[in-house]
XYZ file of C-alpha atoms in Angstrom:
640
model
C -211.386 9.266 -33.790
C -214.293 12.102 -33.169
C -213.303 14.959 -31.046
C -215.765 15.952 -27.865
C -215.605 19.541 -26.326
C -217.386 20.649 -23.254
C -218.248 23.933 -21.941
C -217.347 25.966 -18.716
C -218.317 28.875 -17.497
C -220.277 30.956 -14.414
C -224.025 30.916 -14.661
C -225.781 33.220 -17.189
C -222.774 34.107 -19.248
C -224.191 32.636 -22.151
C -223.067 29.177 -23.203
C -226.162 27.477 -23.929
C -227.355 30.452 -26.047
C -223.504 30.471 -27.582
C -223.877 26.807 -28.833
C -227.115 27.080 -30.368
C -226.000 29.929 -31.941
C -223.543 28.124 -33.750
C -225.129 24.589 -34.102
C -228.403 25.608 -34.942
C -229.305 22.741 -31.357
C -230.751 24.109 -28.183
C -229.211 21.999 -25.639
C -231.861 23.153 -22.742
C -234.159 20.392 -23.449
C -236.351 20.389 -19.988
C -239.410 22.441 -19.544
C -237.727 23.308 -16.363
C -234.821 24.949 -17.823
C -236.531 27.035 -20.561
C -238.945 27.627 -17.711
C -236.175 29.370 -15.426
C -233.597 30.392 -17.894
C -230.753 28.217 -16.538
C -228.912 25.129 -17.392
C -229.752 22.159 -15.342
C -228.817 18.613 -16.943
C -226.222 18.135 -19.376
C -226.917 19.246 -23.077
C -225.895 17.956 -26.357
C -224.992 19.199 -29.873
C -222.452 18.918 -32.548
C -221.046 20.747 -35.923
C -219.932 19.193 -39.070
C -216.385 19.014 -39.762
C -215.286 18.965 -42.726
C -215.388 14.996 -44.787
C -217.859 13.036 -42.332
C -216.299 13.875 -39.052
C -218.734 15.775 -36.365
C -217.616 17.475 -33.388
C -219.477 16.447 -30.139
C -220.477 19.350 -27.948
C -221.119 18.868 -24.216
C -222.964 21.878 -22.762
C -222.995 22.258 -18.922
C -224.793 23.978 -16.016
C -222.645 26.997 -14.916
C -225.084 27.419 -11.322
C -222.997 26.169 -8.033
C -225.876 23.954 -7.051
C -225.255 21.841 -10.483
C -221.504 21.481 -10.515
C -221.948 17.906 -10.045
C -223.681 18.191 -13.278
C -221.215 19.692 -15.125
C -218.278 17.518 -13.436
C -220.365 14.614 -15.340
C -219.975 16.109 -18.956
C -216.544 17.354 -18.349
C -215.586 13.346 -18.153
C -214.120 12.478 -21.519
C -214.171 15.330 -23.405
C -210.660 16.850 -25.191
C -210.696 20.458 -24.898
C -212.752 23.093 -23.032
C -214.303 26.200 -24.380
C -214.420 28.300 -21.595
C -217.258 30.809 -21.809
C -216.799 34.144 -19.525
C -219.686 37.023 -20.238
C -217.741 40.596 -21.124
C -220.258 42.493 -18.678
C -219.360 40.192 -15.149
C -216.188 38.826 -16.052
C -214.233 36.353 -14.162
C -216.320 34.932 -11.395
C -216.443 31.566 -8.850
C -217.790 28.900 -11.239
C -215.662 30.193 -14.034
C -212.616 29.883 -11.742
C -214.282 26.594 -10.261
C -214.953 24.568 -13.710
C -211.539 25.488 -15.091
C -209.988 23.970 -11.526
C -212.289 20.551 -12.332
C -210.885 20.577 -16.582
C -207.130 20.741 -14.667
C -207.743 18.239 -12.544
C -209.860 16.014 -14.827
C -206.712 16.361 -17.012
C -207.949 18.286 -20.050
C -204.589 21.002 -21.124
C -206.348 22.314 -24.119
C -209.028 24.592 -25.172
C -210.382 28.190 -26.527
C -211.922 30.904 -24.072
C -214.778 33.048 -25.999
C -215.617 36.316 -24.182
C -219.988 36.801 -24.810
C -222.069 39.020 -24.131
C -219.910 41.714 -26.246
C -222.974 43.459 -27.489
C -224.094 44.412 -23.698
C -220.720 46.318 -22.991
C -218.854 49.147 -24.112
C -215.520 49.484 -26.164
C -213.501 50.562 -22.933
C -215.265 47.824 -20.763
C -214.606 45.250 -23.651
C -210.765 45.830 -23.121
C -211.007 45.892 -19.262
C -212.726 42.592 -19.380
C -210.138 41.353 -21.990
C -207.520 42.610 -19.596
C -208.666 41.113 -16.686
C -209.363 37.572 -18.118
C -205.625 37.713 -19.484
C -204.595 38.090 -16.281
C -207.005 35.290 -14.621
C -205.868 32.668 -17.195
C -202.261 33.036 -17.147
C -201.325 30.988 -13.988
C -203.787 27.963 -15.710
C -203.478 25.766 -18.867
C -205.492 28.244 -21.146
C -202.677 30.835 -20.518
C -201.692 31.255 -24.384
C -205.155 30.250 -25.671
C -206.945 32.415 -28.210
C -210.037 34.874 -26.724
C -212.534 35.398 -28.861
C -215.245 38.354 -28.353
C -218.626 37.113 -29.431
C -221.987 38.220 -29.345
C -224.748 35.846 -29.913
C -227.516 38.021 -30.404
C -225.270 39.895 -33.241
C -223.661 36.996 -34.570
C -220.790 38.858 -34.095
C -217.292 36.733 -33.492
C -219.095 33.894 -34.372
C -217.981 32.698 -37.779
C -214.309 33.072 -36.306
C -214.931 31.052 -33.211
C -216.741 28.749 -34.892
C -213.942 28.251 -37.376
C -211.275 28.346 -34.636
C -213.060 25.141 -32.828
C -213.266 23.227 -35.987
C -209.251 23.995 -36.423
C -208.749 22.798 -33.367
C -210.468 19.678 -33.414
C -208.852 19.019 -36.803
C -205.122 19.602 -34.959
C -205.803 17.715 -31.780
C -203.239 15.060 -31.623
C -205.418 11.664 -31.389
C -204.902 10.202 -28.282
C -203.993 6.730 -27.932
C -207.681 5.433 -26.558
C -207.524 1.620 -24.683
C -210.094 -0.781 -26.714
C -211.961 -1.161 -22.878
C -215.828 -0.483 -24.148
C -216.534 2.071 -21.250
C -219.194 3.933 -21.818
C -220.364 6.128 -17.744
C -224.103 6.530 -17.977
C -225.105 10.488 -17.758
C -229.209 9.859 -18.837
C -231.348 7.400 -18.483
C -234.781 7.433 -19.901
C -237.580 5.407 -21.303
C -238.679 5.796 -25.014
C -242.150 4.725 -26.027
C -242.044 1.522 -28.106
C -237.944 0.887 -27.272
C -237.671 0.375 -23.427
C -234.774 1.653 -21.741
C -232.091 3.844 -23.171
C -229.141 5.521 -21.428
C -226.480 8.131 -23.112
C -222.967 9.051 -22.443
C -219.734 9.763 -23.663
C -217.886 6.415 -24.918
C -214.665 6.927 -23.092
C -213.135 3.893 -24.643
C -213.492 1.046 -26.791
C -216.806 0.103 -28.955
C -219.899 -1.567 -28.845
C -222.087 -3.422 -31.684
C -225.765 -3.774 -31.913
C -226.563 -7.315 -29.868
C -223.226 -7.192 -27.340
C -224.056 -8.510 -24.020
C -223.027 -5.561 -21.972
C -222.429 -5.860 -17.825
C -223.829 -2.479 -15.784
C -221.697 -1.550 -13.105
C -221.807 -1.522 -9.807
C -224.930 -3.949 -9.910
C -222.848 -6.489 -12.415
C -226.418 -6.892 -14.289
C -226.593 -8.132 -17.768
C -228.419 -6.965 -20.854
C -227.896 -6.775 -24.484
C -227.774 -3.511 -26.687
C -231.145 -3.270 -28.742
C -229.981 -0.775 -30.708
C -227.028 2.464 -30.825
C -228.049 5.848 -31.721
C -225.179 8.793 -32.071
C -226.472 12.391 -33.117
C -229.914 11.260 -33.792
C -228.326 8.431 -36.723
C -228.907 4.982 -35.925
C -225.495 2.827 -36.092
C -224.575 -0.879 -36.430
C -221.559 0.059 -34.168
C -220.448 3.227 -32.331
C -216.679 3.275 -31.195
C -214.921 5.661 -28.120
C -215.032 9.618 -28.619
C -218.725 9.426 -29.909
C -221.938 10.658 -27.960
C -223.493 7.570 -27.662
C -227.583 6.649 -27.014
C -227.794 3.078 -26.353
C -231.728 1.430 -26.474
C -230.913 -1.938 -23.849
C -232.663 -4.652 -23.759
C -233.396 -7.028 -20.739
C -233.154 -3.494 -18.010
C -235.426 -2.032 -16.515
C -235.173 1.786 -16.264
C -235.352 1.189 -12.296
C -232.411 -0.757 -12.544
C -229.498 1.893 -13.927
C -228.846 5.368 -13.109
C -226.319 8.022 -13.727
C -223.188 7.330 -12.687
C -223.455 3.751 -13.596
C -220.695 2.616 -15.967
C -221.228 -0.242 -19.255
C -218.846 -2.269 -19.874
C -218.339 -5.813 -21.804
C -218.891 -8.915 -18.973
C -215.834 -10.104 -16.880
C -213.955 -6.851 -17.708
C -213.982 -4.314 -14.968
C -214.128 -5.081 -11.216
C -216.235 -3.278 -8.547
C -214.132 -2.408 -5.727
C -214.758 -0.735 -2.071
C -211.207 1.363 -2.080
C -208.904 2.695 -4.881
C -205.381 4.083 -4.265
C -204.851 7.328 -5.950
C -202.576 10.158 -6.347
C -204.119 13.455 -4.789
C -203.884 17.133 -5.295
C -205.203 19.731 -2.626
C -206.261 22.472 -5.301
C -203.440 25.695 -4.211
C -207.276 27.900 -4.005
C -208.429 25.573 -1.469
C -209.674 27.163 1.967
C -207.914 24.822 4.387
C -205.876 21.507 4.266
C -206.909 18.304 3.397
C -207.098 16.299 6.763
C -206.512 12.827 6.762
C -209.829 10.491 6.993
C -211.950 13.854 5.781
C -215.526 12.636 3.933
C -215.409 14.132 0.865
C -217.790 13.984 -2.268
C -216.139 11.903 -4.709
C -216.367 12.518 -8.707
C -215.225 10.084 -10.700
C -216.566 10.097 -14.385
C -220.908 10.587 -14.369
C -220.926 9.356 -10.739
C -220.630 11.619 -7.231
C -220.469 9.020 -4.519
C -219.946 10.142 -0.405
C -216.511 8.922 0.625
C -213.455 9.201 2.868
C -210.084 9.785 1.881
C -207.534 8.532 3.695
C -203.822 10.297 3.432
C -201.262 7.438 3.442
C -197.918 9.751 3.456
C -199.036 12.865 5.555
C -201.539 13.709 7.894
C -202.722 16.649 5.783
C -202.419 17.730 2.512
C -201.833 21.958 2.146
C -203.259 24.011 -0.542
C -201.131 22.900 -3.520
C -199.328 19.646 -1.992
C -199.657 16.397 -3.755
C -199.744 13.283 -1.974
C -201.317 9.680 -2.090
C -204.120 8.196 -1.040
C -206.519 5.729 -0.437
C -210.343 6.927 -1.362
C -212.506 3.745 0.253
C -215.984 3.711 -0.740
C -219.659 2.904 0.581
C -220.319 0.993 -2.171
C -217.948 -0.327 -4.949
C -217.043 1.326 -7.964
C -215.572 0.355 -11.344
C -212.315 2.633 -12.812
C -208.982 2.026 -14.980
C -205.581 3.119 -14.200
C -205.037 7.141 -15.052
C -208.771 8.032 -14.417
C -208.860 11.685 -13.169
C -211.272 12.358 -10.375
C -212.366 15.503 -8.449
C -212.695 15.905 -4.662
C -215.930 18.492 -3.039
C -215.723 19.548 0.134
C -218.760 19.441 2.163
C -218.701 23.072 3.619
C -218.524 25.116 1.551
C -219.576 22.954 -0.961
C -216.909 23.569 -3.295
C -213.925 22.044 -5.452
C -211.079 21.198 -3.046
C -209.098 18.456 -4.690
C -208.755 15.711 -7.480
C -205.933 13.561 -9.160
C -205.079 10.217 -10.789
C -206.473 7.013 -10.057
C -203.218 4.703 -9.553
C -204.684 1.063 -8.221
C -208.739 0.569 -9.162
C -208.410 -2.740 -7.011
C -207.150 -1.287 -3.961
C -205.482 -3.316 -1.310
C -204.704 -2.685 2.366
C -201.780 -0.369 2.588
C -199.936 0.498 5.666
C -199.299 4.454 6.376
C -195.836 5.987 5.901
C -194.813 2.495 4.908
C -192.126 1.035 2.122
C -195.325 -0.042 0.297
C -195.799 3.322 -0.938
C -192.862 3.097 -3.197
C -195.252 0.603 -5.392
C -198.084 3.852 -5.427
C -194.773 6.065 -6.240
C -193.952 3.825 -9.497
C -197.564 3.600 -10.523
C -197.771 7.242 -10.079
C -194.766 7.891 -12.670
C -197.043 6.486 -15.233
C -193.804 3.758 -17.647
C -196.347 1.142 -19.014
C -193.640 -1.357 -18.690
C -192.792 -0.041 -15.246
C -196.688 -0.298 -13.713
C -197.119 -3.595 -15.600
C -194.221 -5.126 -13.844
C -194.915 -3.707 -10.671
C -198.628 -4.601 -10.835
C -197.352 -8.134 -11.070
C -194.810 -8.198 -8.406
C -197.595 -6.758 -6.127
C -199.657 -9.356 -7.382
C -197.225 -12.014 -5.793
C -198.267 -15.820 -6.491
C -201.845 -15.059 -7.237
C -200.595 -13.790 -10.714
C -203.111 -11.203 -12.899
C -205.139 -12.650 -16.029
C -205.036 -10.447 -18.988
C -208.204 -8.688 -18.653
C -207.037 -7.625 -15.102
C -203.847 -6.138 -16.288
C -205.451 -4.183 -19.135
C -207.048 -2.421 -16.049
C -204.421 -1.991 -14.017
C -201.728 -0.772 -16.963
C -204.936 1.141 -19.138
C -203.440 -0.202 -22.026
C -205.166 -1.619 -25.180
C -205.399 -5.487 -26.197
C -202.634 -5.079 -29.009
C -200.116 -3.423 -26.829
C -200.391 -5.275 -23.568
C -200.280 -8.831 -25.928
C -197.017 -6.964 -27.498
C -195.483 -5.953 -24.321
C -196.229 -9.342 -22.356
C -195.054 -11.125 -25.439
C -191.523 -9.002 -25.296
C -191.583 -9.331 -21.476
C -191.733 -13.480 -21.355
C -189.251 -13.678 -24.142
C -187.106 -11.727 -21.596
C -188.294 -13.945 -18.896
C -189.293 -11.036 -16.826
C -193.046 -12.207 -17.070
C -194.214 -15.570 -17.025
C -197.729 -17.262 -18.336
C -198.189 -19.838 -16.081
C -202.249 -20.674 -17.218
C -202.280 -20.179 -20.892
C -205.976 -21.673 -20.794
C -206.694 -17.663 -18.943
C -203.825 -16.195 -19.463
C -202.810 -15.394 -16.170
C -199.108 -14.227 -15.689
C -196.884 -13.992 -12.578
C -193.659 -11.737 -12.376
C -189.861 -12.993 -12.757
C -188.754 -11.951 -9.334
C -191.949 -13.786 -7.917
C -191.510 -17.191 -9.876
C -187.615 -17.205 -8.521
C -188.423 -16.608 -4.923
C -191.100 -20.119 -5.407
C -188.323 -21.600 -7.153
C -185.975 -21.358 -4.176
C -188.499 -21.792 -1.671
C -189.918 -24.666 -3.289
C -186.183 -26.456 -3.355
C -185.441 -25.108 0.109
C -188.958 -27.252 1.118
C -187.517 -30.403 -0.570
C -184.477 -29.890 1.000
C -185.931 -29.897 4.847
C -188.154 -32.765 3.886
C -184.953 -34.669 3.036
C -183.716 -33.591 6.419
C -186.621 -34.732 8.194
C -187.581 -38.315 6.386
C -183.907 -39.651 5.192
C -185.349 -43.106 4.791
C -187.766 -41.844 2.122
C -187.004 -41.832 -1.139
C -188.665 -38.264 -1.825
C -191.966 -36.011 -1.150
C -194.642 -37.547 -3.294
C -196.724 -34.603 -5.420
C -199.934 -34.893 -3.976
C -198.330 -34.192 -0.137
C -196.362 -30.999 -1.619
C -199.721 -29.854 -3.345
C -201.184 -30.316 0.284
C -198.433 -28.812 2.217
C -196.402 -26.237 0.488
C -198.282 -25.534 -2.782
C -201.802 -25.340 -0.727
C -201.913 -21.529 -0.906
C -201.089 -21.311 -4.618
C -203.012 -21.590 -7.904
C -202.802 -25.438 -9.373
C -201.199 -24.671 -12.376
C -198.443 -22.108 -11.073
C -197.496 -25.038 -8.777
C -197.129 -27.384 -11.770
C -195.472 -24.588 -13.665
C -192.568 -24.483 -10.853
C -192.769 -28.007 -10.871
C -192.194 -28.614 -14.373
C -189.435 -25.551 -14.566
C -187.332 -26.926 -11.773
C -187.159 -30.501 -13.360
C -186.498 -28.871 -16.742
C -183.550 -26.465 -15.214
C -182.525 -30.148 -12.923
C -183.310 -28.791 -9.823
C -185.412 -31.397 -9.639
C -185.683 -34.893 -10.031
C -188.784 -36.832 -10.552
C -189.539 -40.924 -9.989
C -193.118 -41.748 -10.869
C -195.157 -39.280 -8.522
C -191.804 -38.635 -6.360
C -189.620 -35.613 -6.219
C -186.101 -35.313 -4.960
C -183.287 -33.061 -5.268
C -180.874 -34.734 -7.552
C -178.331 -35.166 -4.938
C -180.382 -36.944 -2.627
C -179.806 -40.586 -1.439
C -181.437 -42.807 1.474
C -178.734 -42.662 3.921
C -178.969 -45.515 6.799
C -177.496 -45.371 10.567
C -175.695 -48.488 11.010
C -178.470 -49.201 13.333
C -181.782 -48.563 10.935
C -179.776 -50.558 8.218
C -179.765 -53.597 10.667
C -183.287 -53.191 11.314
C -184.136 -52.952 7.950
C -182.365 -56.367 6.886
C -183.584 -57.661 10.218
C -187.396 -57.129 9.006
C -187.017 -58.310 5.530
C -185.226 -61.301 6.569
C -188.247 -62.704 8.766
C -190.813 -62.068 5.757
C -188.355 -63.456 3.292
C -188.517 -66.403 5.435
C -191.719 -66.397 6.003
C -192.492 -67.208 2.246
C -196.519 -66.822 1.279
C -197.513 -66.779 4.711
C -196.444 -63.321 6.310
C -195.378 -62.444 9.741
C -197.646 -60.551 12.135
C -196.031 -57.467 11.507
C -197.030 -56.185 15.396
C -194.927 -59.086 16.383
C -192.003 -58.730 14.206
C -191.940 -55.204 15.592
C -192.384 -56.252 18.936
C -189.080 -58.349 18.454
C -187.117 -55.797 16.743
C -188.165 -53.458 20.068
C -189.558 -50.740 17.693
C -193.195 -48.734 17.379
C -195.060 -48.431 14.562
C -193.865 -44.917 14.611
C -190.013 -46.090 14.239
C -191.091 -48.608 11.668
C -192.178 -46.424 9.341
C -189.957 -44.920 7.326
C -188.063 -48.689 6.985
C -191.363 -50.132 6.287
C -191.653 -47.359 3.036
C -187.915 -47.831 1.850
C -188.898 -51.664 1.724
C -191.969 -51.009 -0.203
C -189.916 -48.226 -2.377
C -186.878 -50.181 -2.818
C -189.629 -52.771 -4.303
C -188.621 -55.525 -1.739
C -192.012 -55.551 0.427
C -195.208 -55.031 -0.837
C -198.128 -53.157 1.058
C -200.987 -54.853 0.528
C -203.063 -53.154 2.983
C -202.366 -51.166 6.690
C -200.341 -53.432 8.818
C -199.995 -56.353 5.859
C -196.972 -56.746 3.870
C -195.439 -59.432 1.771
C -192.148 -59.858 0.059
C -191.354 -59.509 -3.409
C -190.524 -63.291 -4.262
C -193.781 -64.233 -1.725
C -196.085 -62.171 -4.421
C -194.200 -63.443 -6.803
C -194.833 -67.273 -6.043
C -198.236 -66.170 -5.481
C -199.005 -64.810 -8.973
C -197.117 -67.853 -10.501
C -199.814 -70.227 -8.466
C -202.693 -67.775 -9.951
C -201.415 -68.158 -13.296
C -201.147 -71.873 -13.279
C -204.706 -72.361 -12.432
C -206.180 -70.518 -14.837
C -204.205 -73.002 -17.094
C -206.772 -75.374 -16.564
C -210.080 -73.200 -14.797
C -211.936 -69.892 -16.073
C -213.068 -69.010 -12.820
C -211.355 -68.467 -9.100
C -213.592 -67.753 -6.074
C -212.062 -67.176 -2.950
C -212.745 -70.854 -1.865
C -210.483 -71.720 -4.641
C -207.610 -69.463 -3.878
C -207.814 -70.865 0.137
C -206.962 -74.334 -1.329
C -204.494 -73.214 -3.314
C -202.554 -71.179 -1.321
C -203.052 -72.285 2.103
C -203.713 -68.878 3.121
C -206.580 -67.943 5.683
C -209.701 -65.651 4.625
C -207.775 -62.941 6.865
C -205.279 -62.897 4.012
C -206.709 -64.215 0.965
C -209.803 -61.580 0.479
C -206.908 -58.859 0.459
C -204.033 -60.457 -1.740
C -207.549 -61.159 -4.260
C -208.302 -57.695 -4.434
C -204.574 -56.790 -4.792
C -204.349 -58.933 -7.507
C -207.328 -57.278 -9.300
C -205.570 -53.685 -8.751
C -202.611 -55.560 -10.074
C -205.030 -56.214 -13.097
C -204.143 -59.515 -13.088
C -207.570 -60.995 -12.182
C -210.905 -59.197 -12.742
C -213.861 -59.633 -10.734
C -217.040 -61.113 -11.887
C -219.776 -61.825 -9.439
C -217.888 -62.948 -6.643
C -214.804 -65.200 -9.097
C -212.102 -63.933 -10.854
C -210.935 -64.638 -14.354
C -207.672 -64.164 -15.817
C -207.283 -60.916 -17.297
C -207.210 -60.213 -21.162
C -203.165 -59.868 -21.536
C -202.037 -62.426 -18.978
C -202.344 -65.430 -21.152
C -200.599 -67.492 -18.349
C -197.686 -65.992 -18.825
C -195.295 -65.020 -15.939
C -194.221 -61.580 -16.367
């Protein structure tokens, strides 16, 4: 995997000149900067490693007015060569940039001292002296210095060789396959449209990927992929990347803008971070402060809000939530940097913990979830990112997010997970997974549900699937209520009759009272035969409501001993029963039945023939035609 550095260092102390010194590439590129001397925008340059390797060079602005600049190239790279000149020495953007490479996370680098040819032998060791000193309390503490002069070439050959070590030794880290690639140029080239550059953080990208441009969530397609002038089929993360897009105006993407393959990232309003208030800061960080935000090309306005003090001092850590203006796209484990707004200065940064921030009460037990993120276990942020996630489970491309993992060891670890039963897919289809502690407390509540319903209907039978969908289940996703459904009839938690559930040890119980009713109701339409009781009348006898009759009426019709033909009509069993055997021997001798015909042969009134007719078609054993029947296919005349 190719190796990026970056530069640090004040203004005019040589690191532009230093580069092209040794790369042969002048990274000041704008008429501007050769104009004025300086270093505005980010430059660009490399040198061969040995075999076909390159190191990438990022060269930054050292002026104070352009630190935002050089925040932007110091996102992504893997070590720092920090550039002090031997005739000024340490000053405020040299201490400033190596404060943004700490918090940005970067622990490695080389520090060459220029300008060597300008100063003095006894000067040379003060400076050498004093820049020992400066770097010891910081991560380039045992890091080589290297005197250098670029206008004798002096030092140069050794430095050069030293970086080329060092990129060789550089442990490779262990990059997520996320394409990210955080836009620092965008330009248009005659005869090719739009084309942007950055460093590709993670992941890779072919020629003809649809890619997704965040915040705006636009669309285009990669035209063609550029890295050190070479055109490539396919570039992957480490590289300094040109992409030409297609289907984008240049109008429509700017620095600070993030690509990304569709559906993978997702722009939110607040993050939830760990925070460090740098120990050189000038005051404390106050609770609610707006602060400029750095987060890899982009500087956005924001406010931080402290969620377990009401200040953080010089040095303290803490956490956070950073809420935004407008929404922004990151990954678990981003680093980030914090400006003040007077002075305009480096004050803070960290570790982005939750990119989908949610609302989070101050000095609350929630920020025991922020503490585990914070301690960085992939198994441990994984699980936790699930519990948090409750019943609306996380899909796969959500977790790789959250855990910053890639696709071949979040599959492994969700695959060793569910075999423990810790996690569980409950929509293979999206692969969307809930945690073990969350399925268990559905499990119980969904039993403890059944359980009241028993309570509260005894005369029914069970809760029919379509009223627990609607009643319990209406807050959670389809198939995580069929999944509990399924697991508690598996485990025999539940029992299931047709489209009822019921706990297993559930049975209609009667009151001596409601069992007399009940016989006394079925008795009157047994009697009754194929002409059925008024059923406000039988009530009316029985001295019942509708209200009371209910739950009889729906044992009857469970127990299989009425039929419900429509509201307010029932028939018995043996009445339908007599009726179907009448059906069946007419069509022993006709094709056709028309309602006229079933009057005659039943006796029965329009009031109750037009309904048992259409009954006996959802009984499929007529079929309308026109306005007859005919005996369905099947039926033959036979009773069944």
């Amino acid at each position: 995997m190719p190796i990026i550095m970056g530069t640090a260092g004040h203004i005019d102390h040589g690191k532009t000149t230093l580069i092209r010194a040794m790369s042969g590439i002048d990274c000041d590129r704008l008429k501007d900067e050769k104009k004025r001397g300086i270093t505005i925008e980010l430059g660009f340059a490399f040198l061969d490693l040995p075999g076909s390797e390159r190191l990438g060079i990022v060269d930054v602005p050292g002026h104070e007015k352009f630190v935002k600049n050089m925040v932007a190239g110091a996102a992504g790279i893997d070590f720092v060569l920090l550039v002090v000149a031997a005739d000024e020495g340490v000053m405020p953007q040299t201490r400033e940039h190596l404060e943004i490479c700490s918090l940005l996370g970067i622990q490695d680098g080389l520090v060459a001292l220029t300008k060597t040819d300008s100063v003095d032998e006894e000067l040379l060791e003060l400076a050498q002296e004093d820049l020992q000193e400066f770097l010891s309390n910081t991560f380039l503490a045992d890091a080589p210095v290297f005197p250098v002069s670029a206008h004798t070439a002096e030092g140069l050959e050794e430095l050069k060789s030293a970086l080329l070590d060092k990129a060789r030794s550089l442990e490779q880290k262990d990059k997520p396959d996320l394409f990210r690639l955080p836009v620092d140029r965008v330009f248009t080239m005659r005869g090719h449209g739009t084309v942007v550059t950055g460093t590709l953080v993670s992941g890779e990208v072919k020629l003809g990927d649809t890619v997704e441009i965040h915040p705006m969530q636009n669309r285009c397609k990669v035209r063609g992929i550029q890295v050190h002038g070479q055109a490539e089929e396919k570039v992957s993360a480490g590289h300094r990347t040109a992409l030409n897009l297609a289907g984008v105006e240049v109008d429509d993407i700017e620095r600070g803008d993030t690509l990304c393959h569709p559906d993978r990232l997702v722009p939110e309003t607040a993050w939830d971070v760990q925070i460090t208030c740098l120990s050189s800061a000038p005051r404390p960080l106050k609770h609610r402060r707006e602060i400029h935000f750095h987060h890899g090309t982009r500087e956005i306005l924001a406010r931080v809000y402290l969620l377990d003090a009401e200040e953080l001092a010089p040095g303290e850590t803490g956490l956070a939530q950073i809420r935004f203006p407008a929404p922004m796209v990151g990954v678990y484990g981003d680093r980030y940097v914090i400006r003040g707004h007077s002075p305009l200065r480096t004050i803070a940064g960290g570790k982005l913990l939750n990119p989908m921030g949610r609302k989070i009460k101050r000095f609350s037990s929630q920020l025991e979830i922020l503490r585990t993120l914070a301690r960085g276990d992939p198994e441990e942020i994984l699980l936790t990112q699930l519990e948090w996630a409750d019943s609306r489970g996380l899909d796969f491309w959500s977790l790789q997010v959250l855990c910053n993992l890639s696709i071949k060891k979040l599959s492994r670890m969700l695959q060793d997970l569910s075999s423990k039963q810790l996690v569980f897919c409950f929509d293979r289809e999206n692969q969307r997974y809930v945690a073990a502690g969350v399925v268990q407390r559905l499990y119980d509540g969904l039993q403890e549900y059944v359980r009241r319903y028993h309570q509260n209907n005894p005369l029914q039978a069970g809760i029919s699937r379509g009223r627990l969908s609607s009643d319990w289940g209406r807050d959670l996703p389809g198939k995580l209520l069929h999944f509990l459904i399924e697991r508690c009839l598996k485990q025999g938690a539940l029992v299931s009759e047709q489209e009822t559930l019921r706990l297993p040890e559930h049975q209609v119980t009667l009151g001596r009272d409601q069992s007399e009713l009940k016989q006394n109701i079925l008795r009157q339409y047994e009697e009754a035969g194929i002409t059925p009781p008024n059923l406000a009348e039988v009530l009316q006898g029985q001295g019942i409501d509708s209200q009371q009759a209910n739950p009889i009426l729906q044992l009857l019709t469970e127990e299989g001993k009425l039929v419900k033909i429509k509201d307010g009509m029932y028939f018995s069993a043996d009445a339908l029963e007599r009726i179907r055997g009448l059906v069946w021997d007419y069509f022993r001798h006709s094709e056709e039945l028309g309602p006229k015909d079933f009057k005659e042969l039943t006796g029965l009134s329009r009031k109750y023939s037009i309904p048992l007719l259409e009954y006996l078609d959802k009984a499929k054993v007529t079929i309308r035609v026109g306005d007859v029947r005919k005996l369905r296919k099947g039926q033959n005349g036979n009773r069944e």
